Amino acid sequence: MTNDDFVIHQIRDEILQRRRFLLTSHARPDGDSIGSQLAMAFALDALGKEVRIVNADAAPDHYQGFPGMHRIEITTEVDTDADAVIVMECSDLSRTGITGLDSRFIINIDHHAGNRLYGALNWYDETAAACGEMVFDLIRALGVPLTEQIATHIYLAILTDTGAFHHSNITPRTFDICRQTVEAGVNPAAMARRVFDSNSFGKLKLIGAVLDSMVLLDEGRLAVLYLDDEMLQLCGCTHNDTEGLINLPLTAREIQAVVFFKIAPGGVVRVSMRSKYDVDVRQVAAQYGGGGHKNAAGFTVDGPLDELRPRLIERLVMAIGEGLLTRP
Ligand code: AMP
Ligand code: MN
């Protein structure tokens, strides 16, 4: 039995013994956090458990039509006497953006490098392409049948967290799980259309504005994107509409990495980074107290941008140089 199998069995036993669950994930949820939480919620329903899902922020609009979305409560403070809190996709409990969780029995399920092991039970698998892959294994261990609803959320998690099957952490296991979700009724074409082709006209304008702001550095290997409230307002968009924008520059062959500066009200700068192949943006994010994965990482700073920008760009250019050395 591998270490992972051992922890999965421990988690299964604890879940089967307990009755009331609170599920959560990181603030500003993405497809993996939504998919992992709702797949888990439907599995716990099947076991006759009581389930509450709490997130700090609402999910972007294109996730709203997915099954069970109405079950997610939005709050940054909970008062709960749940028998267990299952935290998915969070390297640190503070990533939830929610207070009041730490006194409960915490089950930590995550695939981010550097997970802080804050749970009573910690299952952390950096090789998983999405947290949804881990949730899939757990649901199987719990003996819950793969319904179309559960399969939809597992596929959503994998589709989005692999950057639509672009990132380098995709394995045979990823496709094996996807195969099973398709057998359970998932329609991959419909899922791709729902997730990636549901832009508003405002979002199309925003794509134009953000690409217009793009600066190319390092002989075109690094793209720098910028977004502030004024640009959002001009396009009739909100911060909820920014998902996916960062991936656009990577469609240019020469571009190896992208950094996206999003200026939030109050001067807080949210920095997102993406890269190709072995260019490791996670280690760059880690130098600023952030995290993520080799090809998708981020961090937040209080600003100002002028101070941050030159050194960060230097570090990214170095990461590109190192990554290109190992290019197949
Ligand atoms: P994003 O660019 O916000 O889509 O995030 C890309 C990846 O980096 C995700 O796996 C996030 O969980 C991770 N990430 C983003 N911001 C932070 C942060 N402040 N701390 C730790 N991980 C982060
Ligand atoms: Mn994830």
Coordinates of N, CA, C and O in Angstrom, one line a residue, residues 117-250:
L117 N 0.3 21.4 5.6 CA -0.2 20.3 6.4 C -0.9 20.7 7.7 O -0.6 20.3 8.8
Y118 N -1.9 21.6 7.5 CA -2.6 22.2 8.6 C -3.7 21.4 9.1 O -4.4 21.8 10.1
G119 N -4.0 20.2 8.5 CA -5.2 19.4 8.9 C -4.9 18.4 10.0 O -3.7 18.1 10.3
A120 N -6.0 17.8 10.5 CA -5.8 16.6 11.3 C -5.4 15.4 10.4 O -4.6 14.6 10.8
L121 N -5.9 15.5 9.2 CA -5.5 14.5 8.2 C -5.1 15.4 7.0 O -5.8 16.3 6.6
N122 N -3.9 15.0 6.4 CA -3.4 15.8 5.3 C -3.1 14.9 4.2 O -2.3 14.0 4.3
W123 N -3.7 15.1 3.0 CA -3.4 14.3 1.8 C -3.0 15.3 0.8 O -3.8 16.2 0.3
Y124 N -1.8 15.2 0.4 CA -1.2 16.2 -0.5 C -0.4 15.5 -1.6 O 0.5 14.7 -1.3
D125 N -0.9 15.7 -2.8 CA -0.3 15.0 -3.9 C 0.1 16.0 -5.1 O -0.8 16.3 -5.9
E126 N 1.3 16.4 -5.1 CA 1.8 17.3 -6.1 C 1.7 16.8 -7.5 O 1.7 17.6 -8.4
T127 N 1.6 15.5 -7.7 CA 1.6 14.9 -9.0 C 0.2 14.9 -9.6 O 0.0 14.6 -10.8
A128 N -0.8 15.3 -8.8 CA -2.2 15.4 -9.4 C -2.3 16.6 -10.2 O -1.9 17.7 -9.8
A129 N -2.9 16.4 -11.4 CA -3.0 17.6 -12.3 C -4.1 18.5 -11.9 O -4.1 19.7 -12.2
A130 N -5.0 18.0 -11.0 CA -6.1 18.8 -10.4 C -6.4 18.2 -9.1 O -6.3 17.0 -8.9
C131 N -6.9 19.0 -8.2 CA -7.4 18.5 -6.9 C -8.5 17.5 -7.2 O -8.7 16.5 -6.5
G132 N -9.3 17.8 -8.3 CA -10.4 16.9 -8.7 C -9.9 15.5 -9.0 O -10.7 14.6 -8.8
E133 N -8.7 15.3 -9.4 CA -8.2 13.9 -9.5 C -8.2 13.2 -8.2 O -8.5 12.0 -8.1
M134 N -7.8 13.9 -7.2 CA -7.7 13.3 -5.8 C -9.1 13.1 -5.3 O -9.3 12.0 -4.7
V135 N -10.0 14.0 -5.5 CA -11.4 13.8 -5.0 C -12.0 12.6 -5.7 O -12.7 11.8 -5.1
F136 N -11.7 12.4 -7.0 CA -12.1 11.2 -7.7 C -11.7 10.0 -7.0 O -12.5 9.1 -6.7
D137 N -10.4 9.9 -6.6 CA -9.9 8.7 -6.0 C -10.6 8.5 -4.6 O -10.9 7.3 -4.2
L138 N -10.8 9.6 -3.9 CA -11.5 9.5 -2.6 C -12.9 9.0 -2.8 O -13.4 8.1 -2.0
I139 N -13.6 9.5 -3.8 CA -15.0 9.1 -4.0 C -15.1 7.6 -4.3 O -15.9 6.9 -3.8
R140 N -14.1 7.2 -5.1 CA -14.0 5.7 -5.4 C -13.8 4.9 -4.1 O -14.4 3.9 -3.9
A141 N -12.9 5.4 -3.3 CA -12.6 4.7 -2.0 C -13.8 4.7 -1.1 O -14.0 3.7 -0.4
L142 N -14.6 5.7 -1.2 CA -15.8 5.7 -0.4 C -16.9 4.8 -0.9 O -18.0 4.6 -0.3
G143 N -16.7 4.3 -2.1 CA -17.6 3.3 -2.7 C -18.9 4.0 -3.3 O -19.9 3.4 -3.6
V144 N -18.7 5.3 -3.6 CA -19.9 6.0 -4.2 C -19.8 5.9 -5.7 O -18.8 6.1 -6.3
P145 N -21.0 5.5 -6.3 CA -21.0 5.4 -7.8 C -20.8 6.8 -8.5 O -21.1 7.8 -7.9
L146 N -20.1 6.7 -9.6 CA -19.8 7.9 -10.4 C -21.1 8.3 -11.2 O -21.3 7.9 -12.3
T147 N -21.9 9.2 -10.6 CA -23.1 9.7 -11.2 C -22.6 10.8 -12.3 O -21.5 11.3 -12.2
E148 N -23.6 11.1 -13.2 CA -23.2 12.1 -14.2 C -22.9 13.5 -13.5 O -22.0 14.2 -13.9
Q149 N -23.6 13.8 -12.4 CA -23.3 15.0 -11.7 C -21.9 15.1 -11.1 O -21.1 16.0 -11.3
I150 N -21.5 14.0 -10.5 CA -20.2 13.9 -9.9 C -19.1 13.9 -11.0 O -18.2 14.7 -11.0
A151 N -19.4 13.2 -12.1 CA -18.4 13.1 -13.2 C -18.3 14.5 -13.8 O -17.1 14.9 -14.2
T152 N -19.4 15.2 -13.9 CA -19.3 16.6 -14.5 C -18.3 17.5 -13.7 O -17.5 18.2 -14.3
H153 N -18.4 17.4 -12.4 CA -17.6 18.2 -11.6 C -16.1 17.8 -11.6 O -15.2 18.6 -11.6
I154 N -15.9 16.5 -11.7 CA -14.5 16.0 -11.7 C -13.9 16.5 -13.1 O -12.8 17.0 -13.1
Y155 N -14.7 16.3 -14.1 CA -14.2 16.7 -15.5 C -13.9 18.3 -15.5 O -12.9 18.7 -16.0
L156 N -14.8 19.0 -14.9 CA -14.7 20.5 -14.8 C -13.4 20.8 -14.1 O -12.6 21.7 -14.6
A157 N -13.1 20.2 -13.0 CA -11.9 20.4 -12.3 C -10.6 20.2 -13.1 O -9.7 21.0 -13.2
I158 N -10.6 19.0 -13.8 CA -9.5 18.6 -14.6 C -9.3 19.5 -15.9 O -8.3 20.0 -16.2
L159 N -10.4 19.8 -16.5 CA -10.4 20.6 -17.8 C -9.8 22.0 -17.5 O -9.0 22.5 -18.2
T160 N -10.3 22.6 -16.4 CA -9.8 23.9 -16.1 C -8.4 24.0 -15.5 O -7.6 24.8 -15.9
D161 N -8.1 23.0 -14.6 CA -6.8 23.2 -13.9 C -5.6 22.7 -14.7 O -4.5 23.0 -14.4
T162 N -5.9 22.0 -15.8 CA -4.8 21.6 -16.7 C -4.7 22.7 -17.8 O -3.9 22.6 -18.8
G163 N -5.5 23.8 -17.7 CA -5.4 24.9 -18.7 C -5.9 24.3 -20.0 O -5.3 24.4 -21.0
A164 N -7.1 23.5 -20.0 CA -7.6 22.8 -21.1 C -6.5 21.9 -21.8 O -6.3 21.9 -22.9
F165 N -6.0 21.1 -20.9 CA -5.0 20.1 -21.3 C -3.7 20.7 -22.0 O -3.3 20.2 -23.0
H166 N -3.2 21.8 -21.3 CA -2.0 22.4 -21.8 C -0.8 22.2 -20.9 O 0.3 22.3 -21.3
H167 N -1.1 22.1 -19.6 CA 0.0 22.1 -18.6 C 0.8 20.8 -18.6 O 0.4 19.8 -19.1
S168 N 2.0 20.9 -17.9 CA 2.9 19.8 -18.0 C 2.7 18.7 -17.0 O 3.4 17.7 -16.9
N169 N 1.7 18.9 -16.1 CA 1.5 17.9 -15.0 C 0.3 16.9 -15.4 O -0.3 16.3 -14.5
I170 N 0.1 16.8 -16.7 CA -1.0 15.8 -17.1 C -0.3 14.4 -17.3 O 0.8 14.3 -17.8
T171 N -1.0 13.4 -16.7 CA -0.5 12.0 -16.8 C -1.5 11.1 -17.3 O -2.7 11.5 -17.5
P172 N -1.1 9.8 -17.5 CA -2.1 8.8 -17.9 C -3.3 8.7 -17.0 O -4.4 8.5 -17.4
R173 N -3.0 9.0 -15.7 CA -4.1 9.0 -14.7 C -5.2 10.0 -15.0 O -6.4 9.8 -14.9
T174 N -4.7 11.2 -15.5 CA -5.6 12.3 -15.9 C -6.6 11.8 -16.9 O -7.8 12.0 -16.8
F175 N -6.1 11.1 -18.0 CA -7.0 10.7 -19.0 C -7.8 9.5 -18.6 O -8.9 9.3 -19.1
D176 N -7.3 8.7 -17.7 CA -8.0 7.5 -17.2 C -9.3 8.0 -16.5 O -10.4 7.5 -16.7
I177 N -9.1 9.0 -15.7 CA -10.2 9.6 -14.9 C -11.2 10.3 -15.9 O -12.4 10.1 -15.8
C178 N -10.6 11.0 -16.8 CA -11.5 11.7 -17.8 C -12.3 10.6 -18.6 O -13.5 10.8 -18.9
R179 N -11.7 9.6 -19.0 CA -12.4 8.5 -19.7 C -13.6 8.0 -18.9 O -14.7 7.9 -19.4
Q180 N -13.4 7.8 -17.6 CA -14.4 7.3 -16.7 C -15.6 8.3 -16.6 O -16.7 8.0 -16.5
T181 N -15.2 9.6 -16.6 CA -16.2 10.7 -16.5 C -17.1 10.7 -17.8 O -18.3 10.9 -17.7
V182 N -16.4 10.5 -18.9 CA -17.1 10.5 -20.2 C -18.0 9.3 -20.2 O -19.2 9.4 -20.7
E183 N -17.6 8.2 -19.8 CA -18.4 7.0 -19.7 C -19.6 7.2 -18.8 O -20.7 6.6 -19.0
A184 N -19.4 8.1 -17.8 CA -20.6 8.4 -16.9 C -21.5 9.4 -17.4 O -22.4 9.9 -16.7
G185 N -21.2 9.9 -18.6 CA -22.2 10.9 -19.3 C -21.7 12.2 -19.6 O -22.4 13.1 -20.1
V186 N -20.4 12.5 -19.3 CA -19.9 13.9 -19.6 C -19.7 14.0 -21.1 O -19.2 13.1 -21.7
N187 N -20.1 15.2 -21.6 CA -19.9 15.5 -23.0 C -18.7 16.5 -23.1 O -18.9 17.7 -22.8
P188 N -17.5 16.1 -23.5 CA -16.4 17.0 -23.5 C -16.6 18.2 -24.4 O -16.1 19.3 -24.0
A189 N -17.2 18.1 -25.5 CA -17.4 19.3 -26.4 C -18.3 20.3 -25.7 O -18.0 21.5 -25.7
A190 N -19.4 19.8 -25.1 CA -20.3 20.7 -24.4 C -19.6 21.4 -23.2 O -19.8 22.6 -23.0
M191 N -18.8 20.6 -22.5 CA -18.1 21.2 -21.4 C -17.1 22.3 -21.8 O -17.0 23.4 -21.2
A192 N -16.4 22.0 -22.9 CA -15.4 23.0 -23.4 C -16.1 24.3 -23.8 O -15.7 25.4 -23.5
R193 N -17.3 24.1 -24.5 CA -18.1 25.3 -25.0 C -18.6 26.1 -23.7 O -18.5 27.3 -23.7
R194 N -19.1 25.4 -22.7 CA -19.7 26.0 -21.6 C -18.6 26.8 -20.8 O -18.9 27.9 -20.3
V195 N -17.4 26.2 -20.7 CA -16.4 26.8 -19.8 C -15.6 27.9 -20.6 O -15.4 29.0 -20.1
F196 N -15.3 27.6 -21.9 CA -14.4 28.6 -22.6 C -15.1 29.4 -23.6 O -14.5 30.5 -24.0
D197 N -16.3 29.1 -24.0 CA -16.9 29.8 -25.1 C -18.2 30.4 -24.6 O -19.3 30.3 -25.2
S198 N -18.2 31.0 -23.4 CA -19.4 31.7 -22.9 C -19.1 33.1 -22.5 O -19.7 33.6 -21.6
N199 N -18.2 33.7 -23.3 CA -17.9 35.1 -23.0 C -19.1 36.1 -23.3 O -19.9 35.8 -24.2
S200 N -19.1 37.2 -22.5 CA -20.0 38.3 -22.8 C -19.3 39.1 -23.9 O -18.1 39.0 -24.1
F201 N -20.1 40.1 -24.5 CA -19.4 41.0 -25.4 C -18.4 41.9 -24.7 O -17.4 42.3 -25.2
G202 N -18.8 42.2 -23.4 CA -17.9 43.0 -22.6 C -16.5 42.3 -22.4 O -15.5 42.9 -22.5
K203 N -16.6 41.0 -22.2 CA -15.4 40.2 -22.0 C -14.5 40.2 -23.3 O -13.3 40.3 -23.2
L204 N -15.2 40.2 -24.5 CA -14.4 40.3 -25.7 C -13.7 41.6 -25.8 O -12.6 41.7 -26.2
K205 N -14.4 42.7 -25.4 CA -13.8 44.0 -25.4 C -12.6 44.0 -24.4 O -11.5 44.6 -24.7
L206 N -12.8 43.3 -23.3 CA -11.7 43.3 -22.3 C -10.5 42.6 -22.8 O -9.3 43.0 -22.6
I207 N -10.7 41.5 -23.6 CA -9.6 40.7 -24.2 C -8.8 41.7 -25.1 O -7.6 41.7 -25.0
G208 N -9.5 42.5 -25.8 CA -8.9 43.5 -26.7 C -8.1 44.5 -25.9 O -6.9 44.7 -26.2
A209 N -8.7 45.0 -24.8 CA -8.0 46.0 -24.0 C -6.7 45.5 -23.3 O -5.7 46.1 -23.3
V210 N -6.9 44.2 -22.8 CA -5.7 43.7 -22.1 C -4.6 43.3 -23.0 O -3.4 43.6 -22.8
L211 N -5.0 42.8 -24.2 CA -3.9 42.4 -25.2 C -3.3 43.7 -25.7 O -2.1 43.7 -26.1
D212 N -4.1 44.8 -25.8 CA -3.5 46.1 -26.2 C -2.5 46.6 -25.3 O -1.6 47.3 -25.6
S213 N -2.7 46.2 -24.0 CA -1.7 46.7 -22.9 C -0.5 45.8 -22.9 O 0.5 46.1 -22.1
M214 N -0.4 44.7 -23.7 CA 0.7 43.8 -23.6 C 2.0 44.4 -24.0 O 2.1 45.0 -25.0
V215 N 3.0 44.1 -23.2 CA 4.4 44.5 -23.5 C 5.2 43.2 -23.6 O 5.1 42.3 -22.8
L216 N 6.0 43.1 -24.7 CA 6.9 42.0 -24.9 C 8.3 42.3 -24.5 O 8.8 43.3 -24.8
L217 N 8.9 41.4 -23.7 CA 10.3 41.5 -23.2 C 11.1 40.3 -23.5 O 10.5 39.3 -23.9
D218 N 12.4 40.3 -23.2 CA 13.2 39.2 -23.4 C 13.1 38.6 -24.8 O 12.8 37.4 -25.0
E219 N 13.2 39.4 -25.8 CA 13.1 39.0 -27.2 C 11.8 38.3 -27.5 O 11.8 37.3 -28.3
G220 N 10.8 38.8 -26.9 CA 9.4 38.2 -27.2 C 9.1 36.9 -26.4 O 8.1 36.3 -26.6
R221 N 10.0 36.6 -25.5 CA 9.7 35.3 -24.7 C 8.8 35.6 -23.5 O 8.2 34.7 -23.0
L222 N 8.8 36.8 -23.0 CA 8.0 37.2 -21.8 C 6.9 38.2 -22.2 O 7.3 39.3 -22.8
A223 N 5.7 37.9 -21.9 CA 4.6 38.9 -22.1 C 4.2 39.5 -20.8 O 4.0 38.7 -19.8
V224 N 4.0 40.8 -20.7 CA 3.5 41.4 -19.5 C 2.1 42.0 -19.8 O 2.0 42.8 -20.7
L225 N 1.2 41.6 -18.9 CA -0.2 42.2 -19.1 C -0.6 43.0 -17.9 O -0.1 42.8 -16.8
Y226 N -1.5 43.9 -18.1 CA -1.8 44.9 -17.0 C -3.4 45.1 -17.1 O -3.9 45.1 -18.1
L227 N -4.0 45.2 -15.9 CA -5.4 45.5 -15.8 C -5.7 46.3 -14.6 O -5.3 46.0 -13.5
D228 N -6.5 47.4 -14.8 CA -6.9 48.1 -13.6 C -8.4 48.4 -13.7 O -9.1 48.0 -14.7
D229 N -9.0 49.0 -12.7 CA -10.5 49.2 -12.6 C -11.0 50.0 -13.8 O -12.1 49.8 -14.2
E230 N -10.2 51.0 -14.2 CA -10.7 51.9 -15.3 C -10.9 51.0 -16.6 O -11.9 51.2 -17.2
M231 N -9.9 50.1 -16.8 CA -10.1 49.3 -18.0 C -11.3 48.4 -17.9 O -12.1 48.2 -18.9
L232 N -11.5 47.9 -16.7 CA -12.7 47.0 -16.5 C -14.0 47.8 -16.7 O -14.9 47.3 -17.4
Q233 N -14.1 49.0 -16.2 CA -15.3 49.8 -16.3 C -15.6 50.1 -17.7 O -16.7 50.1 -18.2
L234 N -14.5 50.5 -18.5 CA -14.7 50.9 -19.9 C -15.3 49.7 -20.7 O -16.0 49.9 -21.7
C235 N -15.0 48.5 -20.3 CA -15.5 47.3 -21.0 C -16.8 46.8 -20.4 O -17.4 45.8 -20.8
G236 N -17.3 47.4 -19.3 CA -18.5 46.9 -18.6 C -18.2 45.6 -17.9 O -19.1 44.7 -17.8
C237 N -17.0 45.4 -17.4 CA -16.7 44.1 -16.8 C -16.3 44.3 -15.3 O -16.1 45.4 -14.8
T238 N -16.2 43.2 -14.6 CA -15.7 43.2 -13.2 C -14.5 42.3 -13.1 O -14.2 41.6 -14.0
H239 N -13.9 42.2 -11.9 CA -12.8 41.3 -11.6 C -13.1 39.8 -11.9 O -12.3 39.0 -12.1
N240 N -14.4 39.6 -11.8 CA -14.9 38.2 -12.1 C -14.7 37.8 -13.5 O -14.8 36.6 -13.9
D241 N -14.5 38.8 -14.4 CA -14.3 38.5 -15.8 C -12.9 38.3 -16.3 O -12.6 38.2 -17.5
T242 N -12.0 38.1 -15.4 CA -10.6 38.1 -15.8 C -10.0 36.7 -16.1 O -8.9 36.6 -16.6
E243 N -10.8 35.7 -15.7 CA -10.3 34.3 -15.9 C -10.0 34.1 -17.3 O -10.7 34.4 -18.2
G244 N -8.9 33.4 -17.6 CA -8.5 33.0 -18.9 C -7.7 34.0 -19.7 O -7.0 33.7 -20.7
L245 N -7.8 35.3 -19.3 CA -7.1 36.3 -20.1 C -5.6 36.0 -20.1 O -4.9 36.2 -21.2
I246 N -5.1 35.5 -19.0 CA -3.6 35.3 -18.9 C -3.1 34.3 -19.9 O -1.9 34.3 -20.3
N247 N -4.0 33.4 -20.3 CA -3.5 32.3 -21.2 C -3.4 32.8 -22.7 O -2.7 32.1 -23.5
L248 N -4.0 33.9 -23.0 CA -4.0 34.3 -24.4 C -2.6 34.5 -25.0 O -2.3 34.0 -26.1
P249 N -1.7 35.2 -24.3 CA -0.3 35.4 -24.9 C 0.4 34.1 -25.2 O 1.2 34.0 -26.2
L250 N 0.1 33.0 -24.4 CA 0.8 31.8 -24.6 C 0.5 31.1 -26.0 O 1.1 30.2 -26.4

